[in-house]
Short mmCIF file of C-alpha atoms in Angstrom, two decimals:
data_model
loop_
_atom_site.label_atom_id
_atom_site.label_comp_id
_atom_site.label_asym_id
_atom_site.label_seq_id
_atom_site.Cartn_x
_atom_site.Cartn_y
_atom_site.Cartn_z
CA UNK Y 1 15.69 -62.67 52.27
CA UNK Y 2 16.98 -64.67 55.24
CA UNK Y 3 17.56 -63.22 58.68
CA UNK Y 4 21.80 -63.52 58.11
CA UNK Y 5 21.37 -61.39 54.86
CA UNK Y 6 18.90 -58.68 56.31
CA UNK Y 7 21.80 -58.68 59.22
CA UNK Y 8 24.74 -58.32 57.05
CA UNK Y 9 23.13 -55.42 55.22
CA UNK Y 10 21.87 -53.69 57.38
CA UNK Y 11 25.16 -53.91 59.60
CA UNK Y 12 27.01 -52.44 56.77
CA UNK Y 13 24.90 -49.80 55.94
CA UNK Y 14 25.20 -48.50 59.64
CA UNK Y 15 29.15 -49.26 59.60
CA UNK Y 16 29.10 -46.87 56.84
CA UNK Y 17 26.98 -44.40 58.42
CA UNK Y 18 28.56 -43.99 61.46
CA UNK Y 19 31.86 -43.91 59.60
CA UNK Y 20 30.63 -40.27 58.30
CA UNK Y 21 30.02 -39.18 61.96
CA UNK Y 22 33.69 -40.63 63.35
CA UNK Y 23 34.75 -38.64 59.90
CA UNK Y 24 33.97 -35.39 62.27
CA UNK Y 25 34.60 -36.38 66.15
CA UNK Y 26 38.49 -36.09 66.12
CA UNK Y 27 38.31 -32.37 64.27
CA UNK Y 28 34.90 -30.79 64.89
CA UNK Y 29 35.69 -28.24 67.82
CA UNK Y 30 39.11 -27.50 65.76
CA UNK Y 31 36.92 -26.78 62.78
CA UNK Y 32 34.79 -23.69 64.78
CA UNK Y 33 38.11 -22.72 66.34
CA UNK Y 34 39.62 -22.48 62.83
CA UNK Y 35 37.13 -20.37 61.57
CA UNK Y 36 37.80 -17.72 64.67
CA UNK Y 37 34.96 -18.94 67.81
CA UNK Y 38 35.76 -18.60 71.11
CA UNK Y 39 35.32 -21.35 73.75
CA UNK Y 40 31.35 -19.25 74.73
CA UNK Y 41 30.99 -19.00 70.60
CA UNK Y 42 31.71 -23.07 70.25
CA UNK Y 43 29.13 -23.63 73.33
CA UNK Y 44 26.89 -21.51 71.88
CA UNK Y 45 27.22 -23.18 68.49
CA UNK Y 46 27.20 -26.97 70.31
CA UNK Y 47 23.85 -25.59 72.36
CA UNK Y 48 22.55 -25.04 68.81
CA UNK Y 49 22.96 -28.19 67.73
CA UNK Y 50 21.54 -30.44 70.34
CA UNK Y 51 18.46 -27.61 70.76
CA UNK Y 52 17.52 -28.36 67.40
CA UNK Y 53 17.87 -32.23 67.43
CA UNK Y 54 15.46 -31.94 70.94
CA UNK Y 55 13.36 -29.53 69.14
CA UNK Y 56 12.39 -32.03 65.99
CA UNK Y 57 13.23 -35.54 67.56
CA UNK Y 58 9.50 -36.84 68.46
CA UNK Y 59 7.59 -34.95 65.12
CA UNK Y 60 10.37 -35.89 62.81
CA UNK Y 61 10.08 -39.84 64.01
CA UNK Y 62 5.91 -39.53 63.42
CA UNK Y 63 6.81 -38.28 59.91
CA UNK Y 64 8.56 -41.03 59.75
CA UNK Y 65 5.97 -43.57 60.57
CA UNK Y 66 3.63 -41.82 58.14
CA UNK Y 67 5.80 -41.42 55.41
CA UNK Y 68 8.24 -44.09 55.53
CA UNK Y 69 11.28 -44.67 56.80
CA UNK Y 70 13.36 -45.16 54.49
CA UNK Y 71 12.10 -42.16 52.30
CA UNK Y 72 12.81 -39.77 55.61
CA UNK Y 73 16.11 -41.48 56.22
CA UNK Y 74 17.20 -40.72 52.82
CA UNK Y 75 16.64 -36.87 53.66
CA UNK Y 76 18.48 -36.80 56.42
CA UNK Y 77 21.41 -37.56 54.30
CA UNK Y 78 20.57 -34.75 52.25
CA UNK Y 79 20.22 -32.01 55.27
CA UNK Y 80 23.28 -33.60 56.70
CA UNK Y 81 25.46 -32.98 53.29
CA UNK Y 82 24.03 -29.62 53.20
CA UNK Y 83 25.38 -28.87 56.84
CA UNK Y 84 28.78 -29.83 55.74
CA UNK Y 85 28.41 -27.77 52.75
CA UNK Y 86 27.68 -24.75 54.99
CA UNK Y 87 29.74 -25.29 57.79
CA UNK Y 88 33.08 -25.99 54.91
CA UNK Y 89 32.02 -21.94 53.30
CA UNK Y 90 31.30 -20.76 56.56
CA UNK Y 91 33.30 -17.85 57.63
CA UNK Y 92 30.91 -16.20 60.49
CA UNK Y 93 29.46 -17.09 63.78
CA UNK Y 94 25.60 -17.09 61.79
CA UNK Y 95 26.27 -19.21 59.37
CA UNK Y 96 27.85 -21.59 62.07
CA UNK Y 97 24.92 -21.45 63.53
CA UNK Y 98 22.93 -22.10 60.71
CA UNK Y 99 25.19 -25.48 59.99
CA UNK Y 100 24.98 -26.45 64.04
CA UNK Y 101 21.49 -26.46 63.45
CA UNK Y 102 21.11 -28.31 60.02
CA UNK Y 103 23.19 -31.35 61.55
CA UNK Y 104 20.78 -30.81 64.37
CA UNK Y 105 18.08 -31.36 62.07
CA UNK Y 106 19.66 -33.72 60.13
CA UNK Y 107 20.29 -35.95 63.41
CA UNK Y 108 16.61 -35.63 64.37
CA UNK Y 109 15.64 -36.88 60.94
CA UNK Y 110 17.30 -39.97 61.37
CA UNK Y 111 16.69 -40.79 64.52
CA UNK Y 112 14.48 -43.82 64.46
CA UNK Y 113 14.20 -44.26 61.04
CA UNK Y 114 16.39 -47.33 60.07
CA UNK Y 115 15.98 -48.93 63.90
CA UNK Y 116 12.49 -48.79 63.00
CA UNK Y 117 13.00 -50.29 59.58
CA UNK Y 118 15.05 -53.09 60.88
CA UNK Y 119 13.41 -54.52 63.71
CA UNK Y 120 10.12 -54.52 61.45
CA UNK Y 121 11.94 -56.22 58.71
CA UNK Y 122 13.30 -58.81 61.33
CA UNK Y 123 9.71 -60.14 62.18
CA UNK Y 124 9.33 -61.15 58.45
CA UNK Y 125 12.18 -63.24 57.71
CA UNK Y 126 13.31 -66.99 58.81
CA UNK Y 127 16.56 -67.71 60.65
CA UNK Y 128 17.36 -69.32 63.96
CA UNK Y 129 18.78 -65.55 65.54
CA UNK Y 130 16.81 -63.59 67.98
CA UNK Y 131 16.22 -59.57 68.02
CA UNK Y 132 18.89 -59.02 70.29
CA UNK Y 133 21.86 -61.21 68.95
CA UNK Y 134 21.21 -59.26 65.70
CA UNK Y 135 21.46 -56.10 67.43
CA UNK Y 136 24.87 -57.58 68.79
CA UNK Y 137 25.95 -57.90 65.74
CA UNK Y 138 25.05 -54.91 64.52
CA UNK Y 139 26.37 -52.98 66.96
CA UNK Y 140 29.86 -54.34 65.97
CA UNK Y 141 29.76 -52.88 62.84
CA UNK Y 142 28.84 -49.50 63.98
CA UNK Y 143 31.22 -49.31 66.52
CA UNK Y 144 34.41 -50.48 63.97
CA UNK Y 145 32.35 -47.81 61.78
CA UNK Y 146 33.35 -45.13 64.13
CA UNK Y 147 36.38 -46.34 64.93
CA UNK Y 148 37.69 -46.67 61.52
CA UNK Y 149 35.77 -42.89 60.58
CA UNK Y 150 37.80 -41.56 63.71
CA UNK Y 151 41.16 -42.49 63.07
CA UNK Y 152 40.33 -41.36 59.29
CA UNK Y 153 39.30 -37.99 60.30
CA UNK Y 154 42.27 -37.72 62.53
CA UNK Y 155 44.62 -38.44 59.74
CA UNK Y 156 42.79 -36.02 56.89
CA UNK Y 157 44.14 -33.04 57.91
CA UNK Y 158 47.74 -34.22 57.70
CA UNK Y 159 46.48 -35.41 54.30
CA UNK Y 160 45.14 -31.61 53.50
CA UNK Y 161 48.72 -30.09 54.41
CA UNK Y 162 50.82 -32.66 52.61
CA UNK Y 163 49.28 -31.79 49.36
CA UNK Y 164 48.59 -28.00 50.31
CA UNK Y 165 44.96 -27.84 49.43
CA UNK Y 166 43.57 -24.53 48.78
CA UNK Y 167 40.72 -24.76 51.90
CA UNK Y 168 40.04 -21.98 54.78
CA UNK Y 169 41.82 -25.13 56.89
CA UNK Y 170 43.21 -28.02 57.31
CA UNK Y 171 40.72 -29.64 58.78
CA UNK Y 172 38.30 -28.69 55.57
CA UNK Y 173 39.03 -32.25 54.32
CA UNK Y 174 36.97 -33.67 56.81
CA UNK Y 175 33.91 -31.60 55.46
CA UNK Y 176 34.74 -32.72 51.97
CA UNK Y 177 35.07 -36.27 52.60
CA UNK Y 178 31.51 -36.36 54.68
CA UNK Y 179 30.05 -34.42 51.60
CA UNK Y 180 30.87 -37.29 49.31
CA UNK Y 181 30.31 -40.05 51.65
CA UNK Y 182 26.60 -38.89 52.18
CA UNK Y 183 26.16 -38.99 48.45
CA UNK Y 184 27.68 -42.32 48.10
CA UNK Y 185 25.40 -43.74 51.12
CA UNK Y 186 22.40 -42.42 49.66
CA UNK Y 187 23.06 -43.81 46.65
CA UNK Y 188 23.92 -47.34 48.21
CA UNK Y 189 20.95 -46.90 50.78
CA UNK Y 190 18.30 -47.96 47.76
CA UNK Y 191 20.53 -51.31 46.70
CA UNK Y 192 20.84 -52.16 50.63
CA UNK Y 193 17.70 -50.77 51.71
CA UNK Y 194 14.54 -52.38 50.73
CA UNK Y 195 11.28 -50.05 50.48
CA UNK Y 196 8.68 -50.75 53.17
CA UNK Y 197 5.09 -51.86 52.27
CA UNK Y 198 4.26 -48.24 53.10
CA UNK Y 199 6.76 -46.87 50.61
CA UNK Y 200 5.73 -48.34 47.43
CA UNK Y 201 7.09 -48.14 43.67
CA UNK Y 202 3.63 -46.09 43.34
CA UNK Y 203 4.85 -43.74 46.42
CA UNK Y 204 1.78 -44.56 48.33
CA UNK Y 205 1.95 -43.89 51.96
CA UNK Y 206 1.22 -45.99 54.75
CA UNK Y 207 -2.84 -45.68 56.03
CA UNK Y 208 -2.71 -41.86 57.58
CA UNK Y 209 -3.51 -41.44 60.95
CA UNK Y 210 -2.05 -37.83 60.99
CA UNK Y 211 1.95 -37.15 62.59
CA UNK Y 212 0.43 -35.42 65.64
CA UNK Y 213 -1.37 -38.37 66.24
CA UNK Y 214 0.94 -40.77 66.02
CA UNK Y 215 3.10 -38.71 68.29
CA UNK Y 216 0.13 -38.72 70.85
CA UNK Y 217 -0.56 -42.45 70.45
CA UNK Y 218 3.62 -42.73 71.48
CA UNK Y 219 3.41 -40.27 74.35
CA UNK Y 220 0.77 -41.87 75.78
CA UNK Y 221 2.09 -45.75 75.31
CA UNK Y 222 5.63 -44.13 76.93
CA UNK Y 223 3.97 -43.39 80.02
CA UNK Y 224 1.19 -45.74 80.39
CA UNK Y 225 2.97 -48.86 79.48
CA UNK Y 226 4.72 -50.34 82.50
CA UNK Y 227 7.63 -51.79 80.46
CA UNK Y 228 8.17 -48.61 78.30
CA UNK Y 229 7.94 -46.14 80.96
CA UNK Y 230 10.25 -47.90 83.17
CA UNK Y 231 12.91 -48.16 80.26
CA UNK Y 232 12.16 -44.53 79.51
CA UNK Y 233 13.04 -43.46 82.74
CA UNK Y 234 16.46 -45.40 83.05
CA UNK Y 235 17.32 -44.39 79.22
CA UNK Y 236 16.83 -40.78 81.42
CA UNK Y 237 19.34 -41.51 83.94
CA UNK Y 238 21.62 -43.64 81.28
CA UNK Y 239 21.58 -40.18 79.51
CA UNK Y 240 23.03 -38.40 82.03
CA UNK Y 241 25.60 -40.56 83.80
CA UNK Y 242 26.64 -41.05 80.57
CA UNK Y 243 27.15 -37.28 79.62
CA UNK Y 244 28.89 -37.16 83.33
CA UNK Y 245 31.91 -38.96 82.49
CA UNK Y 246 32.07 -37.97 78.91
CA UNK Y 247 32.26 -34.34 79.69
CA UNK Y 248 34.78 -34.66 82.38
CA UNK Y 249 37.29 -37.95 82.08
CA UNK Y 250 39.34 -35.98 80.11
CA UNK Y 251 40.17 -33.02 82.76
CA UNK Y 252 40.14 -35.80 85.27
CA UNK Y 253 42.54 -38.24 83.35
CA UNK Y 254 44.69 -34.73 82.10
CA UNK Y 255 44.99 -33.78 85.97
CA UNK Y 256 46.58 -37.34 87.07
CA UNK Y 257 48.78 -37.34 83.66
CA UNK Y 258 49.99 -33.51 84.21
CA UNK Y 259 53.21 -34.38 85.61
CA UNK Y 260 54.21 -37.33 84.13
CA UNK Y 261 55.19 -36.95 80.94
CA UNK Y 262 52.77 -38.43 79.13
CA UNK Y 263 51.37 -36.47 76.29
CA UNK Y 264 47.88 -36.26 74.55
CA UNK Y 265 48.19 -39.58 72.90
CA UNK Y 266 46.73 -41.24 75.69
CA UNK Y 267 43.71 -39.62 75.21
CA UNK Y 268 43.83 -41.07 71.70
CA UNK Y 269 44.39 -44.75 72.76
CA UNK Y 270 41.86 -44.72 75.47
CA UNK Y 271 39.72 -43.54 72.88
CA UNK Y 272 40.24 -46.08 70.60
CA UNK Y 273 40.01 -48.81 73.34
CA UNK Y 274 36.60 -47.80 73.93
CA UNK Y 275 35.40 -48.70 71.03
CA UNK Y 276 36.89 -51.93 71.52
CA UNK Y 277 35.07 -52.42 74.81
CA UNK Y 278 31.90 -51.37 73.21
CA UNK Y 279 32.32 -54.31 70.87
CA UNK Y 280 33.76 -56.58 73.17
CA UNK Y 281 30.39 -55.82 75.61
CA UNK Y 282 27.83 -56.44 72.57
CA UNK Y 283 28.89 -59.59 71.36
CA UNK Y 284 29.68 -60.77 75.68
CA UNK Y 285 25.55 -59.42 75.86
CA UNK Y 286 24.61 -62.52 74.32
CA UNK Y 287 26.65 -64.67 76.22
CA UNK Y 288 25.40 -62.67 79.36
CA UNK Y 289 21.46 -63.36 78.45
CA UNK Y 290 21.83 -67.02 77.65
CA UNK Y 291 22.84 -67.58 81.15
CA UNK Y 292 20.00 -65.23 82.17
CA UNK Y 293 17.69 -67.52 81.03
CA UNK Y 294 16.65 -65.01 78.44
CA UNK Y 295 15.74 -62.25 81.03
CA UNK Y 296 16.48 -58.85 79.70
CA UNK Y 297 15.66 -57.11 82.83
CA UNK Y 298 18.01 -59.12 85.17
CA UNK Y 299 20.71 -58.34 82.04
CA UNK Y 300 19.63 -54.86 82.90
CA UNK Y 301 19.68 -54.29 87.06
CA UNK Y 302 23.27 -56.48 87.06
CA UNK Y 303 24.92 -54.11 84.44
CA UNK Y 304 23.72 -51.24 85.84
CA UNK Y 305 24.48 -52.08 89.57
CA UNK Y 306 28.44 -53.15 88.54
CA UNK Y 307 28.56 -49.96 86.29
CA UNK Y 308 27.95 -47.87 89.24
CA UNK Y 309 29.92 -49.78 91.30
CA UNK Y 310 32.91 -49.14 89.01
CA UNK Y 311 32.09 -45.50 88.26
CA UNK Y 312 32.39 -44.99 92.38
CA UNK Y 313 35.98 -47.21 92.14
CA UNK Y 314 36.90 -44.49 89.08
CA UNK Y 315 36.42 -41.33 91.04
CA UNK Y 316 38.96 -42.78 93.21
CA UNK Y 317 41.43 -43.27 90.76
CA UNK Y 318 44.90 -41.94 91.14
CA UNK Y 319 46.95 -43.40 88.40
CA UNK Y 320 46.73 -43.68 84.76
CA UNK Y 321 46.92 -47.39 84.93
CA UNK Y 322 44.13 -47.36 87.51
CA UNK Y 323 42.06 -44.74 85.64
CA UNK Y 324 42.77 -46.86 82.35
CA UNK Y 325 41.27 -50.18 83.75
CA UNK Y 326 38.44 -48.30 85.35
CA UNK Y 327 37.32 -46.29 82.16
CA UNK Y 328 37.11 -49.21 80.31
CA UNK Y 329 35.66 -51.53 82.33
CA UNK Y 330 33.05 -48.75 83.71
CA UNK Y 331 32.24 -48.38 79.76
CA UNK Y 332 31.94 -52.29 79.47
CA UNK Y 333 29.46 -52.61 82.16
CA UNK Y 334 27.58 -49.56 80.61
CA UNK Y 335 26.68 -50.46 77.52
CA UNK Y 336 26.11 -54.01 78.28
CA UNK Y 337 22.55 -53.38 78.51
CA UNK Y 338 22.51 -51.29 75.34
CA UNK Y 339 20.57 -54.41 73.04
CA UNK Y 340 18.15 -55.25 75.78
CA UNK Y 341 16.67 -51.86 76.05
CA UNK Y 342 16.36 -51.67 72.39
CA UNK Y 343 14.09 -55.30 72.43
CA UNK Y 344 12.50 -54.01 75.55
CA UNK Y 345 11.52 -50.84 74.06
CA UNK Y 346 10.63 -52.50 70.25
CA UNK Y 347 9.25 -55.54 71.78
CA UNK Y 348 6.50 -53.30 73.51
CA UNK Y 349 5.68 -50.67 71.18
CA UNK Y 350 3.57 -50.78 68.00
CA UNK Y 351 4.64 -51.00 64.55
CA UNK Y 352 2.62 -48.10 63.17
CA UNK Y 353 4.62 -45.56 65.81
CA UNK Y 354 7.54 -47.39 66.16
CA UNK Y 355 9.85 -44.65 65.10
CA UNK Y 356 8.48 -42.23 66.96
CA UNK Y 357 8.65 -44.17 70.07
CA UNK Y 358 12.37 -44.54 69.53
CA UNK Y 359 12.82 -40.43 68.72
CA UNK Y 360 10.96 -40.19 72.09
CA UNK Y 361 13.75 -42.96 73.62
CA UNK Y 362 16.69 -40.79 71.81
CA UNK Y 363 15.46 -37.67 73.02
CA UNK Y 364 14.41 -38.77 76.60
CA UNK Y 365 18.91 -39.22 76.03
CA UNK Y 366 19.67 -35.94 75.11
CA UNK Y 367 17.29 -34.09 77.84
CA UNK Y 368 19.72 -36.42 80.41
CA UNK Y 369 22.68 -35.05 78.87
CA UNK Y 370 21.85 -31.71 78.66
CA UNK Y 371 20.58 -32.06 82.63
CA UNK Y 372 23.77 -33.55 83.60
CA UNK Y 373 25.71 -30.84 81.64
CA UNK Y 374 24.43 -28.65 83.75
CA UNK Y 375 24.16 -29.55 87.00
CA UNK Y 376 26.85 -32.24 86.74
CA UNK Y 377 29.42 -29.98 85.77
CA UNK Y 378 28.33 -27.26 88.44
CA UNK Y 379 28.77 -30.09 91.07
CA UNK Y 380 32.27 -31.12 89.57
CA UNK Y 381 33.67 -27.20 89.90
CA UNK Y 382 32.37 -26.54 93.30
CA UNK Y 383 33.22 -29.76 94.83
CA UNK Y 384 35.29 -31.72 92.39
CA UNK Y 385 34.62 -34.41 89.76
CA UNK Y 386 34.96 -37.37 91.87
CA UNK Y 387 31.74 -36.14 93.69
CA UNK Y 388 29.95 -35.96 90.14
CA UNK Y 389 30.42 -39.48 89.12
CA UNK Y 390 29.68 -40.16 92.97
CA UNK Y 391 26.33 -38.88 92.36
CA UNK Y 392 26.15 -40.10 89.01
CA UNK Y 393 26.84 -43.62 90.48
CA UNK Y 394 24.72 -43.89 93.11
CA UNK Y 395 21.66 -42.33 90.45
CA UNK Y 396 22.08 -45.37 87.91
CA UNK Y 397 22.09 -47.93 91.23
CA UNK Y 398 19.08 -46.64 92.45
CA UNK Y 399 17.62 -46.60 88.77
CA UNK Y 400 18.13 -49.99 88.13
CA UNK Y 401 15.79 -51.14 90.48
CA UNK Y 402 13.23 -50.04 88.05
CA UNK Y 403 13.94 -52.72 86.30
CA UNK Y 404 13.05 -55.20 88.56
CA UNK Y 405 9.57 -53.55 88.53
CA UNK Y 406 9.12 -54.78 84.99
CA UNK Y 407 6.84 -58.40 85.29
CA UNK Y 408 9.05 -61.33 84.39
CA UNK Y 409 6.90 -62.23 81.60
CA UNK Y 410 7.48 -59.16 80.05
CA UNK Y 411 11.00 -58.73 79.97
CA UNK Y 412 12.45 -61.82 78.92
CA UNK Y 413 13.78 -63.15 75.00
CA UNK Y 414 10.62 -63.84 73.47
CA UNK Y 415 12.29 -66.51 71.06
CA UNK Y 416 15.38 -69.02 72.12
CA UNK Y 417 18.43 -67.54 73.42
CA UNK Y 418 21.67 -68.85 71.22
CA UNK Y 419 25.66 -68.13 71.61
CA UNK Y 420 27.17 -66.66 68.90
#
């Protein structure tokens, strides 16, 4: 196998994947609401949710590691179907509970797995690409994967009530369809999906060292390591600025819209342009590095200074046009860093806890978002959003000089840089 065909399926399998989650995003609060929740029985059921993913993250990526990756991966397809199944005959708060927190578990399952899988895989083939413009590449994929799930799940329902399905809602559809694409993806995982050397035809298991171990062994590299701890602790701020102006550029953007007569479809189209700008900064990453000379943590302090820079520009935003180019452009910046923190944080840690290491990086996310939820969104109703992202700005300036803590040598392409 050659680097360009480990790429290419790999990228598709995640399209695909991610296509099941955009399935959900357009419906999934409509879904609770259909089935009678408040707004408080919706948090509650959301709070279940991302409880249970923080709960099982960091022992559910050191199964991983022991058990194989694949092999784990493939249950989480399994819990996740089940969570539809529940959440589509659900007709209670409890058992919406009980689905909120198998695609809790079913998210903390996954987390690493694959990522883990692929970088591994990467060292072991030939091709002239490096980590990260494969991750560009990637990253493509899953973002038209979500794009293309979203505007599916969107239209579904419309589907459900032109041919008058029999379902609790309209919205059921949705379930239906993720039920069957989980089965087809698990069933295409094995033909896209090599086994590791640790998941055999004989089902041996890698050398055990024990899951609490391994978790251990990851905890300790995370803070110890000076390259890991300092990406750990910006992936903690990234988590939280990023949950800022996800929870509120919607009341923000609905407050400067309110009298103009522009209706909800905006919120569609700067929706869909996001995704576009998430492409557009992956495959511009590579670009960006080359003329970096290779150095991820210079890739790293400039995104995150201009990101902040526009986040304080968007709080100041009167207009739709204004807030438009802001959004987008804040989002750009953003996630331009995105591929070197995954080489910074794969580069550095070792193969034998590798998933874990990246539940502890996916978690160290969610703890942000939950932090900002909180306090974030307190800040925005006593004193307004714009003094959120303010603070939100001025938190992911200040955090990128971490980066420039990292040694040179440490933080730069460890094979030649090319364009794509």
């Amino acid at each position: 196998m050659t680097q360009g065909n480990l790429i290419a399926r790999f990228a598709f399998h995640q399209g695909i994947h991610w296509s099941i989650t955009g399935v959900m995003i357009p419906v999934l609060v409509l879904v609770f609401q259909s089935r009678g929740l408040s707004l408080t029985e919706v948090g509650l059921v959301m709070g279940t949710w991302g409880i249970t993913t923080m709960l099982l993250e960091v022992p559910l990526g050191g199964i991983a590691d022991q058990f194989g990756r694949r092999r784990i991966y493939l249950l989480s397809l399994v819990i996740n179907a089940i969570a539809a199944v529940v959440l589509l005959l659900a007709s209670n708060l409890s058992f919406m509970l009980l689905s909120a927190a198998l695609f809790g578990a079913s998210r903390a399952i996954y987390s690493g797995t694959l990522d883990a899988w692929f970088y591994d895989k990467f060292q072991t083939v030939s091709g002239s690409h490096s980590f990260h413009s494969a991750l560009a590449l990637v990253n493509v994929v899953v973002t038209l994967g979500l794009a293309f799930g979203a505007l599916s799940g969107g239209y579904l329902p419309d589907l459900a009530v032109q041919f008058s399905l029999s379902t609790q809602s309209m919205y059921d559809l949705n379930m239906l369809v993720v039920i069957a694409m989980n089965g087809a993806l698990f069933a295409l995982t094995f033909l896209l999906i090599p086994a590791e050397g640790g998941e055999s035809a004989e089902g041996e298991a890698e050398p055990a060292i024990g899951v609490l171990k391994r978790c251990q062994q990851a905890f300790n590299a995370s803070i110890s390591h000076t390259v890991l701890l300092r990406v750990l602790q910006t992936t903690l701020v990234f988590g939280m600025v990023l949950s800022a102006v996800e929870n509120l550029w919607q009341p923000y953007l609905a407050d400067i819209i309110k009298d103009s007569g522009y209706g909800t479809e905006v919120f569609g189209i700067l929706s869909a342009l996001y995704f576009l700008m998430a492409t557009c900064s992956s495959l511009f990453s590579v670009r960006l590095l080359s003329w970096l000379k290779g150095s991820h943590r210079k890739l790293l302090f400039v995104s995150y200074i201009a990101a902040g820079t526009i986040l304080v520009l968007l709080a100041f935003s009167a207009s739709l046009l204004a807030f438009a180019a802001g959004y987008l452009l804040f989002f750009f910046l953003f996630t331009l860093g995105g591929n070197s923190q995954s080489v910074l944080l794969n580069d550095h840690t070792q193969a034998q806890y590798r998933s874990t290491m990246l539940s502890i990086s996916s978690l160290v996310v969610t703890v942000g978002g939950v932090v900002a939820s909180v306090s974030f969104g307190y800040i925005a109703d006593l004193y307004g959003i714009a003094v959120s992202w303010w603070l939100g700005a001025l938190l992911l300036m200040f955090s990128s000089l971490l980066f420039l803590r990292i040694p040179e040598a440490q933080a730069s392409a460890m094979t030649e840089m090319e364009s794509l």
